mmCIF file of N, CA and C in Angstrom:
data_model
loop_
_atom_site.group_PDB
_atom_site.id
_atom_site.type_symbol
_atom_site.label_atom_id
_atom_site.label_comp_id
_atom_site.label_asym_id
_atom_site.label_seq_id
_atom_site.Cartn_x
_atom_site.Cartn_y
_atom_site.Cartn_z
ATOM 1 N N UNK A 1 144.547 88.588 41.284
ATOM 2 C CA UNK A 1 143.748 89.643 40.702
ATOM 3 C C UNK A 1 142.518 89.074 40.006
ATOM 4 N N UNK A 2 142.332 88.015 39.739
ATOM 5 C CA UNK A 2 141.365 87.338 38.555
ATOM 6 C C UNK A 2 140.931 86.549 39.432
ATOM 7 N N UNK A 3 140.978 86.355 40.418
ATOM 8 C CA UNK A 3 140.268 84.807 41.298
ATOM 9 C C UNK A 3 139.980 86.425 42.787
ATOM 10 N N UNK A 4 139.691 86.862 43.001
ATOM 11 C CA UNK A 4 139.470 88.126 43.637
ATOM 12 C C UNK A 4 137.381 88.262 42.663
ATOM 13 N N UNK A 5 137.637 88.563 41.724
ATOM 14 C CA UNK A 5 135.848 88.429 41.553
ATOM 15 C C UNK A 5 135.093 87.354 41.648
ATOM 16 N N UNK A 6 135.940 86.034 41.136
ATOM 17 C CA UNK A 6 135.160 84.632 41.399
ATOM 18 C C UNK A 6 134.923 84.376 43.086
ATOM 19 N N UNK A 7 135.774 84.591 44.259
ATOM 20 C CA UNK A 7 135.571 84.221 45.408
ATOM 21 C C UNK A 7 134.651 85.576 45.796
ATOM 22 N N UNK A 8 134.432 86.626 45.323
ATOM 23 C CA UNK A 8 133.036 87.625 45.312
ATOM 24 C C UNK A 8 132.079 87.103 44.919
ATOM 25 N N UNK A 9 131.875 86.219 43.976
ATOM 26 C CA UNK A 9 130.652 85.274 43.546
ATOM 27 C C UNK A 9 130.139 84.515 44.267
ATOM 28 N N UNK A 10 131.273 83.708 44.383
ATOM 29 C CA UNK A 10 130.669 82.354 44.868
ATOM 30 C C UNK A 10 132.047 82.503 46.594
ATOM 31 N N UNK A 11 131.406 82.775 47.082
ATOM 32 C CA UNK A 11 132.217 82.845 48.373
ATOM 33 C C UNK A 11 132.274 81.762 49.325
ATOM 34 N N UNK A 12 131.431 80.501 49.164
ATOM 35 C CA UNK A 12 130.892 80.041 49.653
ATOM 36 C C UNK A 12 132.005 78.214 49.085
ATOM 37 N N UNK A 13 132.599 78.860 47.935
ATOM 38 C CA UNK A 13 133.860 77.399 47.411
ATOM 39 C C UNK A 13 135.136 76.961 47.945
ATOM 40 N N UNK A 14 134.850 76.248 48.375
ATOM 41 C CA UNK A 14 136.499 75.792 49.518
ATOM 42 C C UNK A 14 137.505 75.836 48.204
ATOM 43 N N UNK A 15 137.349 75.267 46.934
ATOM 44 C CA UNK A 15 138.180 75.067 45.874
ATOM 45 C C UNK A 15 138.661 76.576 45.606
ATOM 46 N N UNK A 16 137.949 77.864 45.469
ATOM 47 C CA UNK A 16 138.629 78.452 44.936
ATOM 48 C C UNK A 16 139.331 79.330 46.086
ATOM 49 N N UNK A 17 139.074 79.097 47.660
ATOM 50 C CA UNK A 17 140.000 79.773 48.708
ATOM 51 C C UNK A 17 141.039 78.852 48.650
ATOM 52 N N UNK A 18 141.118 77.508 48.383
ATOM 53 C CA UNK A 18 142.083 76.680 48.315
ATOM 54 C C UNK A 18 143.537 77.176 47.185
ATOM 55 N N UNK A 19 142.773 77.810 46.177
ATOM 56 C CA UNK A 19 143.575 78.042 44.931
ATOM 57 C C UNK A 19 144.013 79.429 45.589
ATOM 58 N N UNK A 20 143.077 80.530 46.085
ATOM 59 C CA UNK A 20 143.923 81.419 46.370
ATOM 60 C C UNK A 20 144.746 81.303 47.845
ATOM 61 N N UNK A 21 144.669 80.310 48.133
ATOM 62 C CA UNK A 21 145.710 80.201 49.340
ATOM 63 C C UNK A 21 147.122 79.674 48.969
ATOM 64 N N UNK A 22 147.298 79.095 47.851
ATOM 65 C CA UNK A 22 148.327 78.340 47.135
ATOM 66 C C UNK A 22 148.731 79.690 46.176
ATOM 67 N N UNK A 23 148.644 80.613 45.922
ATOM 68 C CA UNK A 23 148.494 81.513 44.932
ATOM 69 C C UNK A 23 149.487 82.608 46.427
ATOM 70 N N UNK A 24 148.801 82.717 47.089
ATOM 71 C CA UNK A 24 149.339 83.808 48.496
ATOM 72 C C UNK A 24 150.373 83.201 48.681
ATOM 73 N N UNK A 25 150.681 82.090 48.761
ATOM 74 C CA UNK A 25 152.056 81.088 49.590
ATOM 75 C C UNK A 25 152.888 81.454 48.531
ATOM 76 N N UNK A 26 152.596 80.785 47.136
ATOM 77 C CA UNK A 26 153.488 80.629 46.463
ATOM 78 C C UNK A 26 154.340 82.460 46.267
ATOM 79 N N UNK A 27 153.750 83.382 46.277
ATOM 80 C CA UNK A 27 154.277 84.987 46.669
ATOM 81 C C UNK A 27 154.760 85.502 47.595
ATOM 82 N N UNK A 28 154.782 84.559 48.648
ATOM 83 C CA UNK A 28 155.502 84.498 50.146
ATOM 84 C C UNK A 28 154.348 85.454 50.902
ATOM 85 N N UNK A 29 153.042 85.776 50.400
ATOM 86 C CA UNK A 29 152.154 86.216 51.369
ATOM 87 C C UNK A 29 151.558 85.133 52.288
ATOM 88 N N UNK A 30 152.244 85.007 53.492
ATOM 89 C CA UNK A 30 152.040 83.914 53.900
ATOM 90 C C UNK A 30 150.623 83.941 55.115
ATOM 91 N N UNK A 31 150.829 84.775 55.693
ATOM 92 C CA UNK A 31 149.213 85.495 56.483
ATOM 93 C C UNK A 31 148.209 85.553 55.365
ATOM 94 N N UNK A 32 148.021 86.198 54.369
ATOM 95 C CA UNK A 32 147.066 85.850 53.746
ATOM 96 C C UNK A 32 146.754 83.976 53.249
ATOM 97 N N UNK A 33 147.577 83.770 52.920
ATOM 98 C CA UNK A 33 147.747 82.460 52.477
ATOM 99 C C UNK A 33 147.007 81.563 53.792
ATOM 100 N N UNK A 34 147.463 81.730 55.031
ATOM 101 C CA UNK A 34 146.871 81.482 56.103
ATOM 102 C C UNK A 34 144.972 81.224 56.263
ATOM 103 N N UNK A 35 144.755 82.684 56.133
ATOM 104 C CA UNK A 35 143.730 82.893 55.966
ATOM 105 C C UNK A 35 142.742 82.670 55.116
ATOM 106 N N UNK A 36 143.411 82.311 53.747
ATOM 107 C CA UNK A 36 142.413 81.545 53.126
ATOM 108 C C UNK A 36 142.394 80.193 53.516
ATOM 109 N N UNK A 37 143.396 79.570 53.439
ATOM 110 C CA UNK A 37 143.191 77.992 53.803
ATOM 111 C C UNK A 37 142.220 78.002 55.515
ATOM 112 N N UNK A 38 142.227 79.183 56.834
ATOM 113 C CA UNK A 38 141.011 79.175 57.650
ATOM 114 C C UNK A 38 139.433 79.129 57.149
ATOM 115 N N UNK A 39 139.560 79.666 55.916
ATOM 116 C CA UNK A 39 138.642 80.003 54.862
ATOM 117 C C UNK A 39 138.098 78.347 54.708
ATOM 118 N N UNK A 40 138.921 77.837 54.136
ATOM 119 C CA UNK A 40 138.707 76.345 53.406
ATOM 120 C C UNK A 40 138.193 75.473 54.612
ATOM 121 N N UNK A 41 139.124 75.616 55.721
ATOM 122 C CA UNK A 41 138.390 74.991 56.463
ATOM 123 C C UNK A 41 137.154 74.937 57.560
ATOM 124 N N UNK A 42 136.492 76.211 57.326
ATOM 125 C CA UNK A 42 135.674 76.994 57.849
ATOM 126 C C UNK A 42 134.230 76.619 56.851
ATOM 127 N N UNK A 43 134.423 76.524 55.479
ATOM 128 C CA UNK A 43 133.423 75.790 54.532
ATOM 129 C C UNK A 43 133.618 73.950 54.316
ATOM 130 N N UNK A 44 135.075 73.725 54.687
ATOM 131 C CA UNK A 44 135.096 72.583 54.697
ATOM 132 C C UNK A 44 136.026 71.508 55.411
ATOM 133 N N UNK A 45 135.188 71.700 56.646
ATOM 134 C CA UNK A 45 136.394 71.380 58.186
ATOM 135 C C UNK A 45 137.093 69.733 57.876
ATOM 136 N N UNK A 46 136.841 68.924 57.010
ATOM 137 C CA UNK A 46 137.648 67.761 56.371
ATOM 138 C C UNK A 46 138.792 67.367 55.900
ATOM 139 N N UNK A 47 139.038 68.516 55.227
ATOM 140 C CA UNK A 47 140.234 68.746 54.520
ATOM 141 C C UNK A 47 141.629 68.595 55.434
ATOM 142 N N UNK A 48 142.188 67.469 55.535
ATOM 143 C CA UNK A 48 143.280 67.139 55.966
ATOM 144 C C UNK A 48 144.774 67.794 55.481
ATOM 145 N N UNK A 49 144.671 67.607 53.755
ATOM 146 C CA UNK A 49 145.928 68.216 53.657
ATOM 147 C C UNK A 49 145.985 69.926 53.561
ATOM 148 N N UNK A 50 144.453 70.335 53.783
ATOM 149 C CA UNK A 50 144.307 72.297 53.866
ATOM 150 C C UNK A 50 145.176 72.056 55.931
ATOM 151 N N UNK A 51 144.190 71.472 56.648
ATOM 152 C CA UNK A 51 144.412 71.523 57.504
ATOM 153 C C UNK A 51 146.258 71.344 58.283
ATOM 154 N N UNK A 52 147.180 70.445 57.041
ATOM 155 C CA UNK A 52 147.964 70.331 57.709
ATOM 156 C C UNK A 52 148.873 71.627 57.125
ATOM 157 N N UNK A 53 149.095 71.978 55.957
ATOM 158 C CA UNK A 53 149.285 72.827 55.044
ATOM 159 C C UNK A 53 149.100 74.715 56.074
ATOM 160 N N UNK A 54 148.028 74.281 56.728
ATOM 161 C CA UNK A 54 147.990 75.770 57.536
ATOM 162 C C UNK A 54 148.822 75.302 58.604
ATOM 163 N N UNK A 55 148.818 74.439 59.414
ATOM 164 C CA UNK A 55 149.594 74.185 60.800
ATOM 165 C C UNK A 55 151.005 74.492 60.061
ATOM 166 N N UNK A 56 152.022 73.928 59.050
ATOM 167 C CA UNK A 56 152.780 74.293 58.558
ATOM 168 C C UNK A 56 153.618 75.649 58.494
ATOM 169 N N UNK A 57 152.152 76.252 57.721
ATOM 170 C CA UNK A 57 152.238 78.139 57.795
ATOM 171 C C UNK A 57 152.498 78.752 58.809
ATOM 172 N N UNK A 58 151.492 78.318 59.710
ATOM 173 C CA UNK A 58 151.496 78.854 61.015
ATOM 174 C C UNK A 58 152.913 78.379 62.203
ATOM 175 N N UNK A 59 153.536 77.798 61.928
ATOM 176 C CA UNK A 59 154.541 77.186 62.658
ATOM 177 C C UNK A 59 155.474 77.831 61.901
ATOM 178 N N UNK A 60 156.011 77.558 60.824
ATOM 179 C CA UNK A 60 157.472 77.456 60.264
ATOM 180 C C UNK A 60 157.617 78.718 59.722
ATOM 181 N N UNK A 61 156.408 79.544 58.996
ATOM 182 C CA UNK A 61 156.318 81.062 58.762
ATOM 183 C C UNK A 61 156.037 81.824 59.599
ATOM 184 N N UNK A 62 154.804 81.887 60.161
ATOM 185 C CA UNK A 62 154.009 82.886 60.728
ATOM 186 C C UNK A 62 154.767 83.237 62.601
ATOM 187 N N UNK A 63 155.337 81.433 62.744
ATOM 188 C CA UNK A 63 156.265 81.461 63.766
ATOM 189 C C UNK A 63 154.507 81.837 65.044
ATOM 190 N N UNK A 64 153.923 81.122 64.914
ATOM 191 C CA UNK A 64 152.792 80.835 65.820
ATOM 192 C C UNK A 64 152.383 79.174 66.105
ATOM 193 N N UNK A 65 153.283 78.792 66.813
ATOM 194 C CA UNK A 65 153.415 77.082 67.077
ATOM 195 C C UNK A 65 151.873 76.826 67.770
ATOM 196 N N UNK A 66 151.593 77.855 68.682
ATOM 197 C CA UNK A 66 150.225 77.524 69.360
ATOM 198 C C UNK A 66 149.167 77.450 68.736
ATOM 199 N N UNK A 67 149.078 78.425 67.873
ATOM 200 C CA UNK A 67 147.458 78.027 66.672
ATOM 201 C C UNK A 67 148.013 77.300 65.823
ATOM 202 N N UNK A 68 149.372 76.482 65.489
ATOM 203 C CA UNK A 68 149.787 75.478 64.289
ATOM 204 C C UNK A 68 148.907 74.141 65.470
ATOM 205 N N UNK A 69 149.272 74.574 66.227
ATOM 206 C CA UNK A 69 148.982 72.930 67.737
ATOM 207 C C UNK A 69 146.857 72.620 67.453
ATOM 208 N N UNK A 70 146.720 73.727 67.665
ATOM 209 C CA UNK A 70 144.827 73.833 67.804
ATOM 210 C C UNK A 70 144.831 73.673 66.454
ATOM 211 N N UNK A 71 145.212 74.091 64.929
ATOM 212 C CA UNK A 71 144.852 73.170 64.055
ATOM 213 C C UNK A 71 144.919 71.874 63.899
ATOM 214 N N UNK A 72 145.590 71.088 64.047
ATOM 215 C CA UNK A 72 146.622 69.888 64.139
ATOM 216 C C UNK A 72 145.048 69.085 65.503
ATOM 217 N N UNK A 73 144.824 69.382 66.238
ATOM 218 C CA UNK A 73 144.133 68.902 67.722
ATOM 219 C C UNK A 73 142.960 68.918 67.329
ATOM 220 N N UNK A 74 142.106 69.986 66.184
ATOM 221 C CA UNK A 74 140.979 70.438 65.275
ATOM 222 C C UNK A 74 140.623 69.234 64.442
ATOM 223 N N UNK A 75 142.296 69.142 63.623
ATOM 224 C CA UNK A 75 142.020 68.219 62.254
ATOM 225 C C UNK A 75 141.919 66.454 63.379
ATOM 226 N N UNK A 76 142.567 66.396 64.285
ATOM 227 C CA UNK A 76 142.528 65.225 64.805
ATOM 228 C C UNK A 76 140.945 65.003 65.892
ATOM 229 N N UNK A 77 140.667 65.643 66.341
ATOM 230 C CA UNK A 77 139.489 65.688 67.129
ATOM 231 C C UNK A 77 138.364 65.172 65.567
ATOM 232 N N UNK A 78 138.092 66.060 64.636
ATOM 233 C CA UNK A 78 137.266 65.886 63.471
ATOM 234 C C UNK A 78 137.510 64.292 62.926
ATOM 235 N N UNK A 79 138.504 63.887 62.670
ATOM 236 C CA UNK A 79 138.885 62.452 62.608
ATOM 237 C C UNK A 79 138.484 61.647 63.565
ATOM 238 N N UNK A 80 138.434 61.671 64.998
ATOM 239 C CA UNK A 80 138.121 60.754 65.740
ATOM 240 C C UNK A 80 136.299 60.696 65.833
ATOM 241 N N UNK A 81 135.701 62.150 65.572
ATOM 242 C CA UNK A 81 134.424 62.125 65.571
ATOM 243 C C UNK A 81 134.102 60.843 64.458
ATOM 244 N N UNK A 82 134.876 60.999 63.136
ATOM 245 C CA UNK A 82 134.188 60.487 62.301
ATOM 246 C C UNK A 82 134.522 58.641 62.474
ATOM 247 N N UNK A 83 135.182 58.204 63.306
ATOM 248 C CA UNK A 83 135.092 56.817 63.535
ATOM 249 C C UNK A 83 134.316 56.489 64.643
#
């Protein structure tokens, strides 16, 4: 309810979709929770442990192994660019 006007502000902070994605999980909203951490990595495609943290969601909750696989292939493709 209180991090709902700050990500209206500043929409643009991986930190505070990060916080409300940990905030959704921890309530068992786990699709939303999802969606912010797409959020995080959509402002900040680096993030390894957002990135593994959604493959997680998406596998063991959401029970969608195929978009847990294309995150996971995302976060590893972005890694190999950077060597």
């Amino acid at each position: 309810r209180y991090l709902e006007p700050a990500l209206a502000r500043e929409p643009g902070r991986a930190d505070w979709h990060e916080l409300h994605a940990r905030i959704r999980e921890a309530a068992g909203q786990h699709l939303q929770a999802a969606r912010a951490l797409e959020r995080v990595l959509d402002l900040d495609p680096g993030r390894i442990a957002e990135s593994v943290r959604l493959a997680e969601l998406l596998h063991s909750r959401l029970r969608q192994p195929g978009n847990a696989e294309r995150v996971l292939e995302r976060m590893a493709q972005r890694a190999s660019d950077i060597d």
